[in-house]
JSON list of C-alpha atoms in Angstrom, two decimals:
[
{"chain": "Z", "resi": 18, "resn": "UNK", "atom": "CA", "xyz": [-10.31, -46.74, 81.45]},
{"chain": "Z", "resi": 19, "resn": "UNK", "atom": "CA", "xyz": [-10.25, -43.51, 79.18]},
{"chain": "Z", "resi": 20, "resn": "UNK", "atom": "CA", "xyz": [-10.86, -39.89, 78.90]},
{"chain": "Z", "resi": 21, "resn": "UNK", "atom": "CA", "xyz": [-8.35, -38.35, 81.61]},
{"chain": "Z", "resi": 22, "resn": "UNK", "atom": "CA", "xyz": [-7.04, -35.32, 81.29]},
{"chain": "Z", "resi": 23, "resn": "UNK", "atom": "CA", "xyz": [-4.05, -35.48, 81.63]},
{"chain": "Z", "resi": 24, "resn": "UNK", "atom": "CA", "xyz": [-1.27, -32.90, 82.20]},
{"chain": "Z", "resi": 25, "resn": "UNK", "atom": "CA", "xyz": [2.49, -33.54, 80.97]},
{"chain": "Z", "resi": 26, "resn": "UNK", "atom": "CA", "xyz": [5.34, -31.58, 82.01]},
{"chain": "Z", "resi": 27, "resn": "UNK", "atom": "CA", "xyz": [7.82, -30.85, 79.69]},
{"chain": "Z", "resi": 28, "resn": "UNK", "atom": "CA", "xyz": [10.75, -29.55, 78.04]},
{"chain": "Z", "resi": 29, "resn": "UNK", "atom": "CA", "xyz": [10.25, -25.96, 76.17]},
{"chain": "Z", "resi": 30, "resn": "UNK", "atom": "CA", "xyz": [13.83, -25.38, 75.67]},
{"chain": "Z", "resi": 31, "resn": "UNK", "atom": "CA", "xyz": [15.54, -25.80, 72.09]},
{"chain": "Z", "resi": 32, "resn": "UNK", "atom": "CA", "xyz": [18.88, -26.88, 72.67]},
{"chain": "Z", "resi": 33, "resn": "UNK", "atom": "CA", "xyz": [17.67, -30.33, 73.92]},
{"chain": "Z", "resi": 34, "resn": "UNK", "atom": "CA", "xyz": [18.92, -33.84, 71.70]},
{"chain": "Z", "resi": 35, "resn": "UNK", "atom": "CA", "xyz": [16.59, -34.66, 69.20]},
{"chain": "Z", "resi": 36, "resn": "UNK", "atom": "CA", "xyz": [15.51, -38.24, 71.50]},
{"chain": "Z", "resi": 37, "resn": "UNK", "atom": "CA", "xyz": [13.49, -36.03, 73.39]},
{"chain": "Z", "resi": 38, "resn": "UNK", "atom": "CA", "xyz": [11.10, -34.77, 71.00]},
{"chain": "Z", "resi": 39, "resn": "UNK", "atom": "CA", "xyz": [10.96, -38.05, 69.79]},
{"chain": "Z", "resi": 40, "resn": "UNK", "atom": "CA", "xyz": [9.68, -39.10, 72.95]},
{"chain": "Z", "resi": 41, "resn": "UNK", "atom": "CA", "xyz": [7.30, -35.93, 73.37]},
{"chain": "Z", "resi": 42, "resn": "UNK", "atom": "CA", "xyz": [5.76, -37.52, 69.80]},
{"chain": "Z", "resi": 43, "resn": "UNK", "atom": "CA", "xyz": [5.41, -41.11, 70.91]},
{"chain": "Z", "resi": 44, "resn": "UNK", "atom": "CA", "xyz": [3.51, -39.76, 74.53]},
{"chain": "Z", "resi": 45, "resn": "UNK", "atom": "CA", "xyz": [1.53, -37.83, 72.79]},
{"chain": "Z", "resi": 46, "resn": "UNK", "atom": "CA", "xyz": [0.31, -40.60, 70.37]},
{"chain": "Z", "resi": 47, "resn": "UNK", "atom": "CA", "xyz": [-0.38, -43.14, 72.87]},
{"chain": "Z", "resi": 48, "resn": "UNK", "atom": "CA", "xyz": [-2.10, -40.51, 75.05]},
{"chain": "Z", "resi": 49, "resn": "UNK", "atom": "CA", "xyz": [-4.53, -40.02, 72.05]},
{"chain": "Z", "resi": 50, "resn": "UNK", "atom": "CA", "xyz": [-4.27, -43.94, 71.35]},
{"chain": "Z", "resi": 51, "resn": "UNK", "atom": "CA", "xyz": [-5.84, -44.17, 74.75]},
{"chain": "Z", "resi": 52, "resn": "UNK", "atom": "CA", "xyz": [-8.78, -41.69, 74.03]},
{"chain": "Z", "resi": 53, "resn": "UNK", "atom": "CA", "xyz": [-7.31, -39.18, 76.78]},
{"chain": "Z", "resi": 54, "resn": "UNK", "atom": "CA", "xyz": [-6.92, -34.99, 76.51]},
{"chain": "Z", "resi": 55, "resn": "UNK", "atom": "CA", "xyz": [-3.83, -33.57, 76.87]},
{"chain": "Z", "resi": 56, "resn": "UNK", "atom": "CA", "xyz": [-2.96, -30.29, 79.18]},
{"chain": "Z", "resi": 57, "resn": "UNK", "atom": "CA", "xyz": [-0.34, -28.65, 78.75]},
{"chain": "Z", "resi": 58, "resn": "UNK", "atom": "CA", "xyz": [2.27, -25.44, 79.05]},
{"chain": "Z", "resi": 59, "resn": "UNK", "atom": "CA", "xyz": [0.91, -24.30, 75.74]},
{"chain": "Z", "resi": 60, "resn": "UNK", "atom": "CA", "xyz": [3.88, -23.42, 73.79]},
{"chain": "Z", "resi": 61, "resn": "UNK", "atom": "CA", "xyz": [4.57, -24.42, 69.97]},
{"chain": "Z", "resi": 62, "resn": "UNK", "atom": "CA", "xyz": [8.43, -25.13, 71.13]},
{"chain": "Z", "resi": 63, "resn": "UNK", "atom": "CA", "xyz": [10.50, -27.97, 71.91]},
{"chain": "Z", "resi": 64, "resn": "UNK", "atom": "CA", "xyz": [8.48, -31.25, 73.65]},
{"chain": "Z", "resi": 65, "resn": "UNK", "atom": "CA", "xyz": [5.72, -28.66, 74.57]},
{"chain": "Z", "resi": 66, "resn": "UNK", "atom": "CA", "xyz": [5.05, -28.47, 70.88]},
{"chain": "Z", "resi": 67, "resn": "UNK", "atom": "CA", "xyz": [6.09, -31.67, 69.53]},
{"chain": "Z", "resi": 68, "resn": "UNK", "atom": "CA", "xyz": [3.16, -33.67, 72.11]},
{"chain": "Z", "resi": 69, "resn": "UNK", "atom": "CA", "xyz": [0.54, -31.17, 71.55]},
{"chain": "Z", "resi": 70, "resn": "UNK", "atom": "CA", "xyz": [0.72, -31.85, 67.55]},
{"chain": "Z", "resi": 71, "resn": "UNK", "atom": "CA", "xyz": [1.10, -35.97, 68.31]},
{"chain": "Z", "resi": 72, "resn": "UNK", "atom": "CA", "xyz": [-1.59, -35.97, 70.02]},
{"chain": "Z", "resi": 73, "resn": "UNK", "atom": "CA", "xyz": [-4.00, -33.97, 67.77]},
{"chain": "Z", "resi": 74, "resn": "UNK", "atom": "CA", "xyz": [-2.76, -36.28, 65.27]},
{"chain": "Z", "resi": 75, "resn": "UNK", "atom": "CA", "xyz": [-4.37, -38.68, 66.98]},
{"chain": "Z", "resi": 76, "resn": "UNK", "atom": "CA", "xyz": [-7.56, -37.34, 67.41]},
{"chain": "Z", "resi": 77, "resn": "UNK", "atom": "CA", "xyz": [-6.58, -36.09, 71.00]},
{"chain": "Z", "resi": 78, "resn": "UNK", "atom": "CA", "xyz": [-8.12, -32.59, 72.86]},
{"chain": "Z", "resi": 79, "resn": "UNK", "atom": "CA", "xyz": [-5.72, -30.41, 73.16]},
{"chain": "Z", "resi": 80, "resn": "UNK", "atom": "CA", "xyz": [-5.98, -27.68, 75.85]},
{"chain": "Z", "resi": 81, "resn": "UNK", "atom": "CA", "xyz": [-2.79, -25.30, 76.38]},
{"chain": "Z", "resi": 82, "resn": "UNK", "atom": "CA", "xyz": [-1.99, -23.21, 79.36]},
{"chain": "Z", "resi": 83, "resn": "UNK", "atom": "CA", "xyz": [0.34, -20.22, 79.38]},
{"chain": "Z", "resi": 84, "resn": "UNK", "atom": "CA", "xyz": [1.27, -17.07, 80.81]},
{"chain": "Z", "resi": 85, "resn": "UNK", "atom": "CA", "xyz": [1.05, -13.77, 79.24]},
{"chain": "Z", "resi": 86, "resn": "UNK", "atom": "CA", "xyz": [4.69, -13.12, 79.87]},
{"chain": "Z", "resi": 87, "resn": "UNK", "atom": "CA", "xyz": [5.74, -16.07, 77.66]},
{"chain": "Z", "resi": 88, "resn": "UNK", "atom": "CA", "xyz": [2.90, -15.91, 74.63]},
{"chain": "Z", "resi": 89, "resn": "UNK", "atom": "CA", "xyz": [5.82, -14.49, 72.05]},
{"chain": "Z", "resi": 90, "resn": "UNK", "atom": "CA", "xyz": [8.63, -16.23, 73.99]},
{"chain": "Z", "resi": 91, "resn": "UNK", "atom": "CA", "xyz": [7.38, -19.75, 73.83]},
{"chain": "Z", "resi": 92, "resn": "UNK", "atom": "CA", "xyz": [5.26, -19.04, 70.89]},
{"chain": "Z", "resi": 93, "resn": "UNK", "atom": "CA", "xyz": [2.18, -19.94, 72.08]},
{"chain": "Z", "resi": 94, "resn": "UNK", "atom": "CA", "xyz": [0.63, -23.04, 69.96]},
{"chain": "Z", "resi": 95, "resn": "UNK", "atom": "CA", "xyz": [-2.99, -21.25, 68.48]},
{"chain": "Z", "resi": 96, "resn": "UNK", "atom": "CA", "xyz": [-3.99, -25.13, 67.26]},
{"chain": "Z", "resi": 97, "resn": "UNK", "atom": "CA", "xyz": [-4.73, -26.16, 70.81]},
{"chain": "Z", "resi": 98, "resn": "UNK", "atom": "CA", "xyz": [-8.66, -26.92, 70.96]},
{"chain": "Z", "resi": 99, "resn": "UNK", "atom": "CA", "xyz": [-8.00, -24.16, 73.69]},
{"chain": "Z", "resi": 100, "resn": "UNK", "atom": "CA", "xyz": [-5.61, -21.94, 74.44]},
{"chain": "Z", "resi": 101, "resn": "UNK", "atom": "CA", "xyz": [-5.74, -20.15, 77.91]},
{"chain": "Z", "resi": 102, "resn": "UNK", "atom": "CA", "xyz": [-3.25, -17.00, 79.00]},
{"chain": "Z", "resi": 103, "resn": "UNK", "atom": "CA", "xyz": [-2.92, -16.93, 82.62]},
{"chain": "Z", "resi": 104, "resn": "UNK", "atom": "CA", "xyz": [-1.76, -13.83, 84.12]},
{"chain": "Z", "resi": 105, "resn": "UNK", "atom": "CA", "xyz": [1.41, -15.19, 85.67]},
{"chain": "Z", "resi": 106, "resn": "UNK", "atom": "CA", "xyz": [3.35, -18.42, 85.86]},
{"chain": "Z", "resi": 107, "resn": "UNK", "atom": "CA", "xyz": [1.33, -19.05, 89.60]},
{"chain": "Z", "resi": 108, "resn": "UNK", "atom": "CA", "xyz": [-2.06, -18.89, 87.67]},
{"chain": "Z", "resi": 109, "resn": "UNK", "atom": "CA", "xyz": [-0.79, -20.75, 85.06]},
{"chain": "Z", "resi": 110, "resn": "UNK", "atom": "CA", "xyz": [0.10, -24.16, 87.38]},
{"chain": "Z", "resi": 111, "resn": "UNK", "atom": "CA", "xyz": [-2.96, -23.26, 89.17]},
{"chain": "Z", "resi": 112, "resn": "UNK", "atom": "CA", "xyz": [-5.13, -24.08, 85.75]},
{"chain": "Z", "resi": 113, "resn": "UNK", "atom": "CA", "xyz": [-3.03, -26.89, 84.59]},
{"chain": "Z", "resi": 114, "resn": "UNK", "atom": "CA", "xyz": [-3.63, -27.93, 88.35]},
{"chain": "Z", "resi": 115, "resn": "UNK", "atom": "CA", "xyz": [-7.45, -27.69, 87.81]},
{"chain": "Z", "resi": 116, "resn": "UNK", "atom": "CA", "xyz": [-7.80, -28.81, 84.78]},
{"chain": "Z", "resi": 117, "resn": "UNK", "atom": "CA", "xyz": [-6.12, -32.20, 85.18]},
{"chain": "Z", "resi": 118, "resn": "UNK", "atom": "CA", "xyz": [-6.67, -35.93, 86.41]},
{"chain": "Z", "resi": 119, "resn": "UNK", "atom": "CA", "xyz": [-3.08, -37.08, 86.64]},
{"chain": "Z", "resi": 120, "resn": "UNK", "atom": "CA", "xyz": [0.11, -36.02, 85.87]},
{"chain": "Z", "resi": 121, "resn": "UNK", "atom": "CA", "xyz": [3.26, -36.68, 83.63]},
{"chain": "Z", "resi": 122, "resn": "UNK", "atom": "CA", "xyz": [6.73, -36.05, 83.54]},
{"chain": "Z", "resi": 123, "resn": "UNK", "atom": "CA", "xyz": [9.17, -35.69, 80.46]},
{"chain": "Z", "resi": 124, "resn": "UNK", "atom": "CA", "xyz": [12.84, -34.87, 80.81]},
{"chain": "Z", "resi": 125, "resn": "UNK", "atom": "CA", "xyz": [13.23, -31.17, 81.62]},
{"chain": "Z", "resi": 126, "resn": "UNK", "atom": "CA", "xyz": [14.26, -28.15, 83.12]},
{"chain": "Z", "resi": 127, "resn": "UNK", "atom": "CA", "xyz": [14.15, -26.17, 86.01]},
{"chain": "Z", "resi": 128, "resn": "UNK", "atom": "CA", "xyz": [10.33, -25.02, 85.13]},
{"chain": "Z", "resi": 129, "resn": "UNK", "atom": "CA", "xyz": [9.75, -28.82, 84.70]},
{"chain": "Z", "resi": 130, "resn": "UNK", "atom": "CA", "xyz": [11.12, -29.47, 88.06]},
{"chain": "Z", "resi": 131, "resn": "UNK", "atom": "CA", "xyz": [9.07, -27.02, 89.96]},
{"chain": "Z", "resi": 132, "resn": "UNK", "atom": "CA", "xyz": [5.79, -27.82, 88.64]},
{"chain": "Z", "resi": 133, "resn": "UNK", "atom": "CA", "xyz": [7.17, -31.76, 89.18]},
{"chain": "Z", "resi": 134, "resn": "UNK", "atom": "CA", "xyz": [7.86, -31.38, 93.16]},
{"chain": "Z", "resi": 135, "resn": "UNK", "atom": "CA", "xyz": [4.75, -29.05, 93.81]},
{"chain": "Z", "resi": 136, "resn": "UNK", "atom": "CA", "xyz": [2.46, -31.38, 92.47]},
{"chain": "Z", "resi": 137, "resn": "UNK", "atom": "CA", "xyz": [4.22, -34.30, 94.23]},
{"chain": "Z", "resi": 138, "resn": "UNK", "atom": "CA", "xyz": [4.33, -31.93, 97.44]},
{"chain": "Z", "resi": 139, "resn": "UNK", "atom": "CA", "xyz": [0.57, -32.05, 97.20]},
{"chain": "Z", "resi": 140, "resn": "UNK", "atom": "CA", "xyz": [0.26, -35.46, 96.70]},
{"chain": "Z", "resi": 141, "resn": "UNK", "atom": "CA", "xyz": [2.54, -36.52, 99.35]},
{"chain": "Z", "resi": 142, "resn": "UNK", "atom": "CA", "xyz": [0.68, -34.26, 101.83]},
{"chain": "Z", "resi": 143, "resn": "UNK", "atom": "CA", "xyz": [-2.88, -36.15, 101.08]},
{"chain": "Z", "resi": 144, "resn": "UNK", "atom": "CA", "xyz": [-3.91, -32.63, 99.35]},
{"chain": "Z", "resi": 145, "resn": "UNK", "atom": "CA", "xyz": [-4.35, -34.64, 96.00]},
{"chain": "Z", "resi": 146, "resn": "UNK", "atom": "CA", "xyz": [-5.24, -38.04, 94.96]},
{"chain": "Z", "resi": 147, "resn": "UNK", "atom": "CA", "xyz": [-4.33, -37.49, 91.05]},
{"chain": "Z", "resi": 148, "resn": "UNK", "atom": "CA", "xyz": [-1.56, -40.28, 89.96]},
{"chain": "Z", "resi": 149, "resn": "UNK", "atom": "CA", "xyz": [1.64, -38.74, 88.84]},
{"chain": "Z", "resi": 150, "resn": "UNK", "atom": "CA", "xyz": [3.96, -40.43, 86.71]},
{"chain": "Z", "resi": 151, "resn": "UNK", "atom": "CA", "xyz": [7.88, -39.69, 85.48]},
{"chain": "Z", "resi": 152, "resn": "UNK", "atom": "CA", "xyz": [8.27, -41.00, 82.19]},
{"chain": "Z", "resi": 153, "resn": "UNK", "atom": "CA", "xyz": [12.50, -41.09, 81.89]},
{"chain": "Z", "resi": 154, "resn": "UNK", "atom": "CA", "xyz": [13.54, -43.95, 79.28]},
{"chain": "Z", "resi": 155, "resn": "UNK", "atom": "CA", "xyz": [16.97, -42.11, 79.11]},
{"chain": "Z", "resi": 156, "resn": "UNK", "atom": "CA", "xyz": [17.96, -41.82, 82.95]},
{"chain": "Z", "resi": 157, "resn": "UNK", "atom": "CA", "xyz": [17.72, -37.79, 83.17]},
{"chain": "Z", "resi": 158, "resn": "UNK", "atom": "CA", "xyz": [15.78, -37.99, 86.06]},
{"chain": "Z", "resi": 159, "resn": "UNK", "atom": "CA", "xyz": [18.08, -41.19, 87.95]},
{"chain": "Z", "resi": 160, "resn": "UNK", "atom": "CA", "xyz": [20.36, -38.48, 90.00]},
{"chain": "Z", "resi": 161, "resn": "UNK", "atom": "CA", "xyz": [16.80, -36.23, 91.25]},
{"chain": "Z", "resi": 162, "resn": "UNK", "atom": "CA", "xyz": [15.97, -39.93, 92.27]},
{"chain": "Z", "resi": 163, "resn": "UNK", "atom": "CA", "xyz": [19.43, -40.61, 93.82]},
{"chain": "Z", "resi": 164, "resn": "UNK", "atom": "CA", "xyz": [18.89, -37.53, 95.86]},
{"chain": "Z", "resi": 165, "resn": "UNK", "atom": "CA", "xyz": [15.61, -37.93, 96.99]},
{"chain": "Z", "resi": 166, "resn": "UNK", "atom": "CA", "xyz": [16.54, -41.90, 98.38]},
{"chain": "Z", "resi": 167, "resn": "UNK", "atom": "CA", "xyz": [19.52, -39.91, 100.53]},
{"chain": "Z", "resi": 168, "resn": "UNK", "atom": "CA", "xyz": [17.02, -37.60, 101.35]},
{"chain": "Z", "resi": 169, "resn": "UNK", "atom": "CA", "xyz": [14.98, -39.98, 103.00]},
{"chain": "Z", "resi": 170, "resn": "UNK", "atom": "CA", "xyz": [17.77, -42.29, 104.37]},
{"chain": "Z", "resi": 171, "resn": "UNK", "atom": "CA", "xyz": [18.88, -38.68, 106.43]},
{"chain": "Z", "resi": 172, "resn": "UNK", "atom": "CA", "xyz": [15.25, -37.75, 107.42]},
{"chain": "Z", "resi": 173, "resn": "UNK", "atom": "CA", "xyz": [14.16, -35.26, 105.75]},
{"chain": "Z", "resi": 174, "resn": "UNK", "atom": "CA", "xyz": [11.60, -36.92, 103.52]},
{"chain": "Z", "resi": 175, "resn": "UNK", "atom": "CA", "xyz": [9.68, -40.05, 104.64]},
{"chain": "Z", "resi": 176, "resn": "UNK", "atom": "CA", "xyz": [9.80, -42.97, 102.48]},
{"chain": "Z", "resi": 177, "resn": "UNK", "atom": "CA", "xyz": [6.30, -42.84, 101.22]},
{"chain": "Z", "resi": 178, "resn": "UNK", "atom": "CA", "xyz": [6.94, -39.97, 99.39]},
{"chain": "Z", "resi": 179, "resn": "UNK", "atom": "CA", "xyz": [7.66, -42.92, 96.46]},
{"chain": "Z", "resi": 180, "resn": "UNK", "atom": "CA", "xyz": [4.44, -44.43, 97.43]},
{"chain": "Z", "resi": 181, "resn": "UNK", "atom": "CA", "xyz": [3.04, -40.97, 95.32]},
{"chain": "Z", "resi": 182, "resn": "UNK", "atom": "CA", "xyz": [4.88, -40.97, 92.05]},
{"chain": "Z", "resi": 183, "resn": "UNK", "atom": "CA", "xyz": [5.82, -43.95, 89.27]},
{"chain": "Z", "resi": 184, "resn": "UNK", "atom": "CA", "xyz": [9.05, -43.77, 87.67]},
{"chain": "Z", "resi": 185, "resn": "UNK", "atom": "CA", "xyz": [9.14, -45.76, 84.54]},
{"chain": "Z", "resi": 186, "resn": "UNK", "atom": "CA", "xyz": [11.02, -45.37, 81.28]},
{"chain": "Z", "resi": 187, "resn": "UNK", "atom": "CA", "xyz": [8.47, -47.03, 79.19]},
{"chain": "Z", "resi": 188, "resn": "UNK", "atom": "CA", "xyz": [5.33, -45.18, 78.07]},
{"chain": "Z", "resi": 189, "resn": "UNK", "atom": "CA", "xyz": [2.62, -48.23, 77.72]},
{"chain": "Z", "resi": 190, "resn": "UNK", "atom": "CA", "xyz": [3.79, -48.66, 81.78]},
{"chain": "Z", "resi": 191, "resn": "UNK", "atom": "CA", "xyz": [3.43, -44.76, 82.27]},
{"chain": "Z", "resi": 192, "resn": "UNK", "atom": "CA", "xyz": [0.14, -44.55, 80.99]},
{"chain": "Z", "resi": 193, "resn": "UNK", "atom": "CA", "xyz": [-1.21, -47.85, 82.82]},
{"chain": "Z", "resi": 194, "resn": "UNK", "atom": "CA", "xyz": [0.29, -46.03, 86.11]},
{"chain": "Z", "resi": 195, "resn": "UNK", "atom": "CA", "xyz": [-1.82, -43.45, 84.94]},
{"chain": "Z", "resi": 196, "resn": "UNK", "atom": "CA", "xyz": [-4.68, -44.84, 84.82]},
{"chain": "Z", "resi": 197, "resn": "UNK", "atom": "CA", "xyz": [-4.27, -47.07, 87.59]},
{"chain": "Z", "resi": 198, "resn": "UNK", "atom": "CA", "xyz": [-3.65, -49.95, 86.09]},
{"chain": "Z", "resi": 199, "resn": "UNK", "atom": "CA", "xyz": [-0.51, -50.41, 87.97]},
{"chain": "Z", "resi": 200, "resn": "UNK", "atom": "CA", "xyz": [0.81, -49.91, 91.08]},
{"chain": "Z", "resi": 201, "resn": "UNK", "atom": "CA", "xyz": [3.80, -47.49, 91.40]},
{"chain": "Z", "resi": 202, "resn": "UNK", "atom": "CA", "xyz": [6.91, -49.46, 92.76]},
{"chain": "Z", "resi": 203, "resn": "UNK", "atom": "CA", "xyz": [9.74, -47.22, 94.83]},
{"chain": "Z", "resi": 204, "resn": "UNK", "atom": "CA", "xyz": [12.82, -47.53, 94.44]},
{"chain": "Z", "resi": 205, "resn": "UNK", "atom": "CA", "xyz": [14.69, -51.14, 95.99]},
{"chain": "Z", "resi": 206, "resn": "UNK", "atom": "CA", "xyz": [18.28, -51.71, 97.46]},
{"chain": "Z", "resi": 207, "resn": "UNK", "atom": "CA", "xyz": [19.03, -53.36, 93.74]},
{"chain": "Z", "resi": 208, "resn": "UNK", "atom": "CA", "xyz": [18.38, -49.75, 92.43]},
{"chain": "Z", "resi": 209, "resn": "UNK", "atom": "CA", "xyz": [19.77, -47.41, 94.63]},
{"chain": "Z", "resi": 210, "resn": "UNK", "atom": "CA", "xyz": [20.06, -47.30, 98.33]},
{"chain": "Z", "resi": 211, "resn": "UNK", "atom": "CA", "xyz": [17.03, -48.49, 100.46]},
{"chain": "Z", "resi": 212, "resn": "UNK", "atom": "CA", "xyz": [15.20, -46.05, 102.09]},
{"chain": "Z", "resi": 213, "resn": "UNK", "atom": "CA", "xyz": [14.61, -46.83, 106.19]},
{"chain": "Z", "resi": 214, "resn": "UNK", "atom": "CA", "xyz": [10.91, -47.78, 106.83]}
]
């Protein structure tokens, strides 16, 4: 199966260890690999940039989304195949949002964490059917996972909010949960705490 768009999440801050762009790079080469576009936050910066120029390496679309408040603070990245300023960062989810199939993760911040739990929100709810995927080879993401298990375990999320997002750290398995190749797995007792049924 090919030609998704697909939307990644990322990192646009520079401080981060070098692992990470490497990472950004390799995504972005098997996304092109796999014959799929890439949407993204549209900056030049950080894992933003470094996927958006791995995957046009690779013969990959490239379509960048940003708001007009961050154009000169992320830099935005004038190579994308199309480059869209939204008015605010709301828009700006909005037309990632439209504009995408499925979803993936990288390590990030707290901008990466919003757009992660409103687009799982959505799924979760039955207001989406578009896979998402965390792709965290480096265990960044193993404490938001932690959290959400004891979240469940107290009520306050059901467990089949894993039965809408894969967690994986290796990217051949992220982009086969992608494309539905795979089924997403959530977390067992040999991991972290079981969730009640």
């Amino acid at each position: 199966m090919g030609g998704l768009a697909i939307c990644v999440f990322c990192a646009s801050s520079s401080r981060i260890d070098g692992r990470f762009i490497e990472l950004a790079e390799q995504a972005g080469a098997e996304l092109a690999r796999r014959g799929h576009t890439l949407v993204s936050g549209g900056a030049q910066v950080s894992c933003m940039g470094a996927i958006a120029r791995a995957a046009r390496a690779g013969g990959a679309r490239t379509v960048g989304v940003i708001p007009r408040a961050l154009v000169s603070v992320e830099i935005s990245d004038e190579d994308n195949d199309e480059l869209i300023v939204t008015p605010d960062m709301r828009s700006r989810k909005g037309e990632m949002d439209r504009r995408s199939d499925a979803f993936l993760v990288l390590p990030g911040g707290i901008g990466t964490l919003e757009e992660l739990f409103e687009i799982w929100t959505a799924r979760t709810l039955g207001m989406h059917e578009k896979p998402l995927v965390i792709l965290d080879p480096y265990g960044v993401y193993d404490p938001l996972r932690e959290l959400m298990v004891g979240l469940t375990e107290q009520g306050f999320a059901r467990p089949r909010i894993f039965d809408a997002i894969g967690w994986t750290g290796s990217i051949p398995e992220a982009f086969d949960l992608l494309e539905g190749r795979q089924v997403a797995l959530r977390p067992t007792a040999e991991d972290y705490a079981e969730a009640e049924p």
